[in-house]
mmCIF file of N, CA and C in Angstrom:
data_model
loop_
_atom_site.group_PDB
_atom_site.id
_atom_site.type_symbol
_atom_site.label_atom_id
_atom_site.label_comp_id
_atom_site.label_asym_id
_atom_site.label_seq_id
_atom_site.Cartn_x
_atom_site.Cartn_y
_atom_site.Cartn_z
ATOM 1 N N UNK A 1161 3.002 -25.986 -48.525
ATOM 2 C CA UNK A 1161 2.095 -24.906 -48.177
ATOM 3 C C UNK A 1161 1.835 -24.924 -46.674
ATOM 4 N N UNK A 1162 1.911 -24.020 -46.088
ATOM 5 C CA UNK A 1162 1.888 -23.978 -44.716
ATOM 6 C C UNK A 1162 -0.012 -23.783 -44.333
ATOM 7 N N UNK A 1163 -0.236 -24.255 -43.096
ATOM 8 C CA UNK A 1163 -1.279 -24.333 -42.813
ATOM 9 C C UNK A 1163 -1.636 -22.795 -41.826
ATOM 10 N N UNK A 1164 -2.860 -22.127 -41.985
ATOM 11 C CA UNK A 1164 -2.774 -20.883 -40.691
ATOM 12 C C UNK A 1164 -3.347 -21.920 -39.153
ATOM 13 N N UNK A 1165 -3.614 -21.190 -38.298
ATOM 14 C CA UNK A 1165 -3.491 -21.947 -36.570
ATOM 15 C C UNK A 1165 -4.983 -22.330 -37.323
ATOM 16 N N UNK A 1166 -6.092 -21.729 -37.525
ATOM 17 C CA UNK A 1166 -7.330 -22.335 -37.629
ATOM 18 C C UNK A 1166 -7.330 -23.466 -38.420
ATOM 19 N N UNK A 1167 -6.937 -23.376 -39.658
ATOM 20 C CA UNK A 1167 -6.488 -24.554 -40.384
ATOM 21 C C UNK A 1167 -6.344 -26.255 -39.490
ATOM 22 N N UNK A 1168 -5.004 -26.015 -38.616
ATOM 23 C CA UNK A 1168 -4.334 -26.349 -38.202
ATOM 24 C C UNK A 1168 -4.896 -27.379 -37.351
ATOM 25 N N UNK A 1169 -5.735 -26.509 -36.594
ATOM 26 C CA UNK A 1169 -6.111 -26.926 -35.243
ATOM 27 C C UNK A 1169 -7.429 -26.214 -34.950
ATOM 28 N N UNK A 1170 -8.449 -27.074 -35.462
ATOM 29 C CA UNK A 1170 -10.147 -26.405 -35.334
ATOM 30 C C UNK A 1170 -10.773 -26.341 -34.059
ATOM 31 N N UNK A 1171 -11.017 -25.870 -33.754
ATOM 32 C CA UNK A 1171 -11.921 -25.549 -31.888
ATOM 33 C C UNK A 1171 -13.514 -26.305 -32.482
ATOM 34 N N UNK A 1172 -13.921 -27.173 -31.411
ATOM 35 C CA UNK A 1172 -14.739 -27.853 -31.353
ATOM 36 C C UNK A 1172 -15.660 -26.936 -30.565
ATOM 37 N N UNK A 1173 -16.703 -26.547 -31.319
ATOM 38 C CA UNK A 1173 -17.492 -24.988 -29.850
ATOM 39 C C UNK A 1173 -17.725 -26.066 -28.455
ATOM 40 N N UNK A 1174 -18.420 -27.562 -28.534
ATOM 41 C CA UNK A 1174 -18.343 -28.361 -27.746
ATOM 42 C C UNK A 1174 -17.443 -28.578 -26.797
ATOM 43 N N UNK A 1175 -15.644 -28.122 -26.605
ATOM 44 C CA UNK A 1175 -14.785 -28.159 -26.461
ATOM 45 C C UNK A 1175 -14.023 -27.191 -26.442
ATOM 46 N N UNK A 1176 -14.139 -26.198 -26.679
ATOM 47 C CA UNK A 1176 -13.141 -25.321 -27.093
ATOM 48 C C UNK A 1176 -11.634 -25.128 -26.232
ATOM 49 N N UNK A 1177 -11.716 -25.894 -25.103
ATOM 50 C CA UNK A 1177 -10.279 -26.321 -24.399
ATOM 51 C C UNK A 1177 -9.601 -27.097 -25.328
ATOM 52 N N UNK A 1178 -10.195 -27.945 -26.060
ATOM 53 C CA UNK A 1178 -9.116 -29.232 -26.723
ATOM 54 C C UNK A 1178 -8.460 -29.925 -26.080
ATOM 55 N N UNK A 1179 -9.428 -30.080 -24.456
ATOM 56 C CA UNK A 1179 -9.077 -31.360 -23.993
ATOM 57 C C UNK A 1179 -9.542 -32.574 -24.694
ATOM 58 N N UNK A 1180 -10.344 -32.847 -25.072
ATOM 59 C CA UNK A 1180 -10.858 -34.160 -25.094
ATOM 60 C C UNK A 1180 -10.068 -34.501 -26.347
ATOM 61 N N UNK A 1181 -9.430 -33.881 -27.250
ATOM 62 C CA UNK A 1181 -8.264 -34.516 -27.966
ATOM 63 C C UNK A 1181 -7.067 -34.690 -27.445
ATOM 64 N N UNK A 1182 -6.189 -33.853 -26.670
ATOM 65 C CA UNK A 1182 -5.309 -33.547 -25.884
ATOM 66 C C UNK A 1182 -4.956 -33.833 -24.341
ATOM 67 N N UNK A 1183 -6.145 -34.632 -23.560
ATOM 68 C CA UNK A 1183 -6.161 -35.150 -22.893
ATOM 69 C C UNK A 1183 -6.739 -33.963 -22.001
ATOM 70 N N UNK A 1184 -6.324 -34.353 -20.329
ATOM 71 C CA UNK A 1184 -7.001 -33.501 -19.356
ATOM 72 C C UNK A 1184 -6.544 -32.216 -19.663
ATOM 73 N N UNK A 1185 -7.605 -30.892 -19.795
ATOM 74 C CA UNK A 1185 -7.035 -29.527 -20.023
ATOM 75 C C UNK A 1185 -6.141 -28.849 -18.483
ATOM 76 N N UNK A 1186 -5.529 -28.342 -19.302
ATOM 77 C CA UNK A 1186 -3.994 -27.580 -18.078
ATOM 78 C C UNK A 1186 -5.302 -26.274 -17.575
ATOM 79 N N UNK A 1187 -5.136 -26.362 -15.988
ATOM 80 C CA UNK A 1187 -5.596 -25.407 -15.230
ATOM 81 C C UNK A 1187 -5.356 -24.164 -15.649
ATOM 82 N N UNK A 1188 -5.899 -22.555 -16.114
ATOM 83 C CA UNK A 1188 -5.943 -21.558 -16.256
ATOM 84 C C UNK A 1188 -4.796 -21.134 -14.553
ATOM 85 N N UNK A 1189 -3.859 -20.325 -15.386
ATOM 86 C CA UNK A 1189 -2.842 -19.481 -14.320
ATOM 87 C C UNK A 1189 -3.907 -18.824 -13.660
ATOM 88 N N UNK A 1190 -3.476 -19.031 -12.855
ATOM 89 C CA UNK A 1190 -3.706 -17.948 -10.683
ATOM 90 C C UNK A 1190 -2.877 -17.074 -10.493
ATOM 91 N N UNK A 1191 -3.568 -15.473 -10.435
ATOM 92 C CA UNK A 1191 -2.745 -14.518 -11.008
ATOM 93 C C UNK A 1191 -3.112 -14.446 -9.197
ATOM 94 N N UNK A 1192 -2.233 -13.694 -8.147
ATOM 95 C CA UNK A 1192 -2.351 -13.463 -7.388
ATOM 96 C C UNK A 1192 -3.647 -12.503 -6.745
ATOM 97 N N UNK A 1193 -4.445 -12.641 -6.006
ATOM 98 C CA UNK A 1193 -5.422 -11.921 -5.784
ATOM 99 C C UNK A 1193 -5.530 -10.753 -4.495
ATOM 100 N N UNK A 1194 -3.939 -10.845 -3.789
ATOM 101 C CA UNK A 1194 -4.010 -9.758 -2.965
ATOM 102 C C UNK A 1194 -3.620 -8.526 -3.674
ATOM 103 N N UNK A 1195 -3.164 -8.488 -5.374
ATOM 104 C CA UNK A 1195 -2.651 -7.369 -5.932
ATOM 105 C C UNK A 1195 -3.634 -6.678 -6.340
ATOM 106 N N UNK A 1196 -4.855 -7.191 -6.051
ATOM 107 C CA UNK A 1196 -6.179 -6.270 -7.216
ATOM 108 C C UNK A 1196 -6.851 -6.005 -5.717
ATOM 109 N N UNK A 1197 -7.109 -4.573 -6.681
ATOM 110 C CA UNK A 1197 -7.919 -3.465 -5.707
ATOM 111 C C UNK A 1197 -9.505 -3.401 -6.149
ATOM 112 N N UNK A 1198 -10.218 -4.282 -5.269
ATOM 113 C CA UNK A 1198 -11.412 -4.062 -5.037
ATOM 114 C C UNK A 1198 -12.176 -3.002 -5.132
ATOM 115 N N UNK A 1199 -13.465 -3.026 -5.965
ATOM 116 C CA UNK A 1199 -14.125 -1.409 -5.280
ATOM 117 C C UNK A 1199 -14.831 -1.948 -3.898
ATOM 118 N N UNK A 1200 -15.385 -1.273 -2.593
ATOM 119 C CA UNK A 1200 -15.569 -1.228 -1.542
ATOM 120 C C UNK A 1200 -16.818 -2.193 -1.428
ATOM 121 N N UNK A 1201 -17.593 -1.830 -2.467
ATOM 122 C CA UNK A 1201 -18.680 -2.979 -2.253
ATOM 123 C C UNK A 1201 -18.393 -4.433 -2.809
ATOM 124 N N UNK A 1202 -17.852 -4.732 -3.769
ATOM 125 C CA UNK A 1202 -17.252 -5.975 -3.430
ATOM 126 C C UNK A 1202 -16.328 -6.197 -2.786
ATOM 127 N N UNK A 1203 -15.242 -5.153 -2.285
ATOM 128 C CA UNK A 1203 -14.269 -6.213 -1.412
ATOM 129 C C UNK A 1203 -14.992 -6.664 0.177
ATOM 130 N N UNK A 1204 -16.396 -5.746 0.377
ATOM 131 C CA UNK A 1204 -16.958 -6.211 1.687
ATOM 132 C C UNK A 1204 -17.928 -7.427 1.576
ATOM 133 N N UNK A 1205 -17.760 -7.968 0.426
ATOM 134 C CA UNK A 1205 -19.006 -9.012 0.595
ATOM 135 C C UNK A 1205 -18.313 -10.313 1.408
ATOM 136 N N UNK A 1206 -19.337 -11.030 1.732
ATOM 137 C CA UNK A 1206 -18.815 -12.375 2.290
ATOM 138 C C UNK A 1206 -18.610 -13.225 0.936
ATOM 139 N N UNK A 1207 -18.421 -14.567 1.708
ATOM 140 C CA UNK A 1207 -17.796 -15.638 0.392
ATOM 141 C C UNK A 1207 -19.234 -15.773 -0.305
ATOM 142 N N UNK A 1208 -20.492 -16.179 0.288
ATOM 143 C CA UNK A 1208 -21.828 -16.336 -0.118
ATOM 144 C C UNK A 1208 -22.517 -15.250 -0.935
ATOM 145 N N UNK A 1209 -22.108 -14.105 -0.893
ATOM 146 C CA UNK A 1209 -22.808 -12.845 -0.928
ATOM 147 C C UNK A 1209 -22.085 -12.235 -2.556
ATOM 148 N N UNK A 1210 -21.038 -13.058 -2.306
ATOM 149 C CA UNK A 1210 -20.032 -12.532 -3.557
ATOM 150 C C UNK A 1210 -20.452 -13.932 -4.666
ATOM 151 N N UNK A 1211 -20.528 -15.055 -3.825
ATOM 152 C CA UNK A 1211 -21.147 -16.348 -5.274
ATOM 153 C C UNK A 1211 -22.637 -16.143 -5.436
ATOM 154 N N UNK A 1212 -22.886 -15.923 -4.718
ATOM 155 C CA UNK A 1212 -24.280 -15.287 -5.478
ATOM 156 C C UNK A 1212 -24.367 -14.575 -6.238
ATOM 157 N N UNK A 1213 -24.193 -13.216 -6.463
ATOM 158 C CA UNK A 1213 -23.996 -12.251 -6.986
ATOM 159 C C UNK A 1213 -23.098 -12.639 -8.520
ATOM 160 N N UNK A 1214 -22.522 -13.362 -8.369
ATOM 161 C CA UNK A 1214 -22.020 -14.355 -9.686
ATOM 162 C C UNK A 1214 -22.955 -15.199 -9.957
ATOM 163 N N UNK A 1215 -23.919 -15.821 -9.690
ATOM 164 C CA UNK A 1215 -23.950 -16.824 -10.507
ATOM 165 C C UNK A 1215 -25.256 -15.966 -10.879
ATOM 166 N N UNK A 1216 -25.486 -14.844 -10.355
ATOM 167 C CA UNK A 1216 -26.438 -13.840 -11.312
ATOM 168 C C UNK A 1216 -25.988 -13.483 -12.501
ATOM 169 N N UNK A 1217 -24.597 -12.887 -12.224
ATOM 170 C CA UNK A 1217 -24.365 -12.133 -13.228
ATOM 171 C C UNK A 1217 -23.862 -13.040 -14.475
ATOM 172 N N UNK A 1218 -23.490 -14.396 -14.559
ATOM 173 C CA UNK A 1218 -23.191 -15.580 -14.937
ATOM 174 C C UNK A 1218 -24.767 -15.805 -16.378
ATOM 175 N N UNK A 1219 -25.828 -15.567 -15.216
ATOM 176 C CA UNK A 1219 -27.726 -16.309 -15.271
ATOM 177 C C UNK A 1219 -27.978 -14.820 -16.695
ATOM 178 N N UNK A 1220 -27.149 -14.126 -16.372
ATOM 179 C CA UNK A 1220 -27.975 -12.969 -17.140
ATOM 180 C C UNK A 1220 -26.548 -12.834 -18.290
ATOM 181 N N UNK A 1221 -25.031 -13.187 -18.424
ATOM 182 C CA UNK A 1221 -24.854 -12.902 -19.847
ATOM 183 C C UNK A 1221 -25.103 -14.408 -20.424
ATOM 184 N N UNK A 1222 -25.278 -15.205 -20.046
ATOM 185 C CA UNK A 1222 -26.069 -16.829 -21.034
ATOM 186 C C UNK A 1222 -27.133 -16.093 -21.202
ATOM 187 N N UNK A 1223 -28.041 -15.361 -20.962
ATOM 188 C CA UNK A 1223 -29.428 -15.068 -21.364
ATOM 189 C C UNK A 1223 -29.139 -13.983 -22.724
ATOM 190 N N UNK A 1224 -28.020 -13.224 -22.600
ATOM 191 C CA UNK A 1224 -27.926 -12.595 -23.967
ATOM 192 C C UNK A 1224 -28.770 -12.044 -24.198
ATOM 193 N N UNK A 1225 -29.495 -11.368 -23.024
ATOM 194 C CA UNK A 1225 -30.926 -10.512 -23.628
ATOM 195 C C UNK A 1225 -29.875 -8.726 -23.364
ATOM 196 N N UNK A 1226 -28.857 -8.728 -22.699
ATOM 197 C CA UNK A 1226 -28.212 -7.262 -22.934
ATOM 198 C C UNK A 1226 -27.533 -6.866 -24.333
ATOM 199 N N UNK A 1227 -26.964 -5.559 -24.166
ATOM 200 C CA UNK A 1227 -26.332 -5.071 -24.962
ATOM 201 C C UNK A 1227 -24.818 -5.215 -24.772
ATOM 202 N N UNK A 1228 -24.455 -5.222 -26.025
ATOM 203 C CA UNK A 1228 -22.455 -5.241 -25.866
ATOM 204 C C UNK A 1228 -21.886 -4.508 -24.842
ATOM 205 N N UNK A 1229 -22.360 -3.098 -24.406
ATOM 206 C CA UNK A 1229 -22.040 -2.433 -23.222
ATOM 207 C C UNK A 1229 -22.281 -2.481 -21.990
ATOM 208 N N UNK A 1230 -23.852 -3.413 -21.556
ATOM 209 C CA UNK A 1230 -24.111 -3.827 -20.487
ATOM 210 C C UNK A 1230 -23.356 -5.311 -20.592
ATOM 211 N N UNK A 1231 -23.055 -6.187 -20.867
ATOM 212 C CA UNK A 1231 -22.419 -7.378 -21.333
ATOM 213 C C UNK A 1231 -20.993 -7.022 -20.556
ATOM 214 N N UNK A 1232 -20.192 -6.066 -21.410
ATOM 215 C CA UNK A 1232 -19.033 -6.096 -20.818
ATOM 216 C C UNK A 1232 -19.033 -5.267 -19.594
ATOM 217 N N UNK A 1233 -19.862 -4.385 -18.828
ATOM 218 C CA UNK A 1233 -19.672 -4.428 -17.461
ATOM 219 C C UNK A 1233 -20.136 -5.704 -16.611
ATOM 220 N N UNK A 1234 -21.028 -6.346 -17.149
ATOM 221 C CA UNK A 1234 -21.330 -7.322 -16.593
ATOM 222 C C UNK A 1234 -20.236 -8.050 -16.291
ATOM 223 N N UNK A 1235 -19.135 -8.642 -17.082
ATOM 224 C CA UNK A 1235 -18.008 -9.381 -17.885
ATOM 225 C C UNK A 1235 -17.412 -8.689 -16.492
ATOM 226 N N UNK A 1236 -17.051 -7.478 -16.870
ATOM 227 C CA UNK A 1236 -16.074 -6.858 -15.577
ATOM 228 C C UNK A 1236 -16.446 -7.018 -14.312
ATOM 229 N N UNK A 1237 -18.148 -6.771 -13.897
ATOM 230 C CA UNK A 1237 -17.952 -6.708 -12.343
ATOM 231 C C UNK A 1237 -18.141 -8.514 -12.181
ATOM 232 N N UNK A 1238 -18.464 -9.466 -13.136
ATOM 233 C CA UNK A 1238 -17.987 -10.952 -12.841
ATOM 234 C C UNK A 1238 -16.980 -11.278 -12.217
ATOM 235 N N UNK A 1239 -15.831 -10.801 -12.816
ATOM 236 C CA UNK A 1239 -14.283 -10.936 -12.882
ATOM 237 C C UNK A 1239 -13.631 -10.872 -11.407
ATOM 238 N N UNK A 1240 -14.328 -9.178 -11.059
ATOM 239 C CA UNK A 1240 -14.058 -8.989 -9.932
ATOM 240 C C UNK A 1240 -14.940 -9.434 -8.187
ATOM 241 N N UNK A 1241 -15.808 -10.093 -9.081
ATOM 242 C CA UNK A 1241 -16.593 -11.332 -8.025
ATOM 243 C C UNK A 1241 -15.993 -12.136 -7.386
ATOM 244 N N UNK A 1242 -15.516 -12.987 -8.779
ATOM 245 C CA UNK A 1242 -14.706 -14.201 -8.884
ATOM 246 C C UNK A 1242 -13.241 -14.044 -8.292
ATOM 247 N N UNK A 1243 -12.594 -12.808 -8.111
ATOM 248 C CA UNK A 1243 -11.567 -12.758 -7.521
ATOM 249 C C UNK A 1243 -11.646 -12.464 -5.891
ATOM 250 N N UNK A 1244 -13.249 -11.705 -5.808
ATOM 251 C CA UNK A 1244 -13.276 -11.718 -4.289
ATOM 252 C C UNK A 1244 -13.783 -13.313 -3.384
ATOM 253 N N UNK A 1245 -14.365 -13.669 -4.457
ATOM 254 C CA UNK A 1245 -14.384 -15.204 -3.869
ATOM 255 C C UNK A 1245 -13.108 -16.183 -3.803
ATOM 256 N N UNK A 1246 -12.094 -15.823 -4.841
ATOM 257 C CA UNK A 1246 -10.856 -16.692 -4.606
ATOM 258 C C UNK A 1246 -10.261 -15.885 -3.313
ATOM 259 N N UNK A 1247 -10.299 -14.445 -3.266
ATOM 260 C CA UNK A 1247 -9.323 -14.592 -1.962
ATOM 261 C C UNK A 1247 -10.235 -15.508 -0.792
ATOM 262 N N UNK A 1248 -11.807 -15.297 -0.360
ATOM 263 C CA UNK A 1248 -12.587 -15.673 0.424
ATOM 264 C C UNK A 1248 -11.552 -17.734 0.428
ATOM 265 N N UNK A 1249 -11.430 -17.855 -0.712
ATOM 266 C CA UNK A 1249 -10.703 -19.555 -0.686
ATOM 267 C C UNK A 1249 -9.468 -19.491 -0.293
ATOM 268 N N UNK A 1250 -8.662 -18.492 -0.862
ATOM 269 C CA UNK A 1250 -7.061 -18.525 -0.887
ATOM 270 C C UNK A 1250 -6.867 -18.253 0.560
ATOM 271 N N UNK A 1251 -7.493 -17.355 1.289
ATOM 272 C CA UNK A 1251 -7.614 -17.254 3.185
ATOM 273 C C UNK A 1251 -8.635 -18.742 3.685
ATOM 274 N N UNK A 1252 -9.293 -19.352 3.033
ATOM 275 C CA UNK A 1252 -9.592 -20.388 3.963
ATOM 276 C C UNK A 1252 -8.692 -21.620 3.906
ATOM 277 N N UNK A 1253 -7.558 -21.182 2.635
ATOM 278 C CA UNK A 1253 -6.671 -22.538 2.451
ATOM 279 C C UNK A 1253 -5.687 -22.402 3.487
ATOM 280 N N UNK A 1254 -5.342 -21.103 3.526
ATOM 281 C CA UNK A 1254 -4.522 -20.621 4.142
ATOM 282 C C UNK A 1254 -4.404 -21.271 6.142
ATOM 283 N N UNK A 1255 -5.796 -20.803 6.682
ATOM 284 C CA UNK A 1255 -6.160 -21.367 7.860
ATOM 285 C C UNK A 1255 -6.437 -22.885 8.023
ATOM 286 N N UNK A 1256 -7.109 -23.364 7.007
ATOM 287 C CA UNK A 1256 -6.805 -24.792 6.974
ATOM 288 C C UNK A 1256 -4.830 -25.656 7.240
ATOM 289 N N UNK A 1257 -4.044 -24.800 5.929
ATOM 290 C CA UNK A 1257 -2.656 -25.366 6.457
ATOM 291 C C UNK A 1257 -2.251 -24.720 7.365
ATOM 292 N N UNK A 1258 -2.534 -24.202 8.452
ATOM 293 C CA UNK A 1258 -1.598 -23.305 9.392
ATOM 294 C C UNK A 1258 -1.925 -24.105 10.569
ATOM 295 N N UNK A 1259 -3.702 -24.701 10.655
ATOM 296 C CA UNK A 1259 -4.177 -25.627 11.523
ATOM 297 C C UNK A 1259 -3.580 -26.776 11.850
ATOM 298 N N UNK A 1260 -3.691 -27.471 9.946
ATOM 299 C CA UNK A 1260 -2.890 -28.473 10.290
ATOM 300 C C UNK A 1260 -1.183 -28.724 10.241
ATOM 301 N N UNK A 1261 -0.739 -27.919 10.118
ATOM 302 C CA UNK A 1261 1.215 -27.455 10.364
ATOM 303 C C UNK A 1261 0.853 -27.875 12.105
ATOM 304 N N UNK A 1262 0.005 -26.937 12.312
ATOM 305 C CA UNK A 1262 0.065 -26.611 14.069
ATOM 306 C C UNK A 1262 -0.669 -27.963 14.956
ATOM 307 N N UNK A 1263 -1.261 -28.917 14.268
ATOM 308 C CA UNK A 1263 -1.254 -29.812 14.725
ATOM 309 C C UNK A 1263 -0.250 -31.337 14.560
ATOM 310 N N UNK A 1264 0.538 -31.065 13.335
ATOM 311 C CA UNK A 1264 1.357 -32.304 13.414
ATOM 312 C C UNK A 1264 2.358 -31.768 14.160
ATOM 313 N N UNK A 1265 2.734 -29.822 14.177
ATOM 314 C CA UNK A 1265 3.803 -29.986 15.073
ATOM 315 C C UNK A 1265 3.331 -30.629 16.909
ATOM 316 N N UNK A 1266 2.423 -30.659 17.036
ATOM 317 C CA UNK A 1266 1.664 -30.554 18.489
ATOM 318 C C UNK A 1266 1.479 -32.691 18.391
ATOM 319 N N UNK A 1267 1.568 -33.265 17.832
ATOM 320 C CA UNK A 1267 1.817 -34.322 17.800
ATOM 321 C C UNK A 1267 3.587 -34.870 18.052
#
């Protein structure tokens, strides 16, 4: 008798990565972030202005005091927080290795 995936393999809500059976969990894919088009007010925020603004919108769906429709815009303009803060990282990684390229070549 074959088993279905739930059967199979139960999600711990504690866990629901299934690392701690499986060892360290594999990093979530990094979808490129210069391909997504910002709306204007988040693509102008700073790096601070944009984690803030997350860890609001973060503070208010754990509170679960909205509705399924305010929830998932919430869900959406998160998303697109979180991607204006990775580029805000993916450009400071960027200047970090270019610094140091340009200083071992200068050595």
């Amino acid at each position: 008798m074959t088993q279905s995936p739930a059967e199979a393999s139960p999600v711990d809500p504690a866990d629901p990565t299934g690392a701690a059976e499986d060892g360290p969990a594999q990093a979530p894919e990094v979808t490129p972030t210069e391909d997504v088009q910002l709306p204007p007010d988040i693509a102008e925020l700073s790096y601070e202005a944009a984690r803030d603004q997350l860890v609001e919108v973060v503070r208010r769906l754990e509170s679960g005091q909205g509705g399924l429709e305010d929830s998932i815009g919430l869900w959406e303009r998160g998303e697109m927080l979180a991607r204006r803060c990775q580029q805000w990282l993916d450009g400071a990684r960027e200047r970090l290795d270019e610094a140091v390229s340009a200083r071992r070549q200068a050595d």
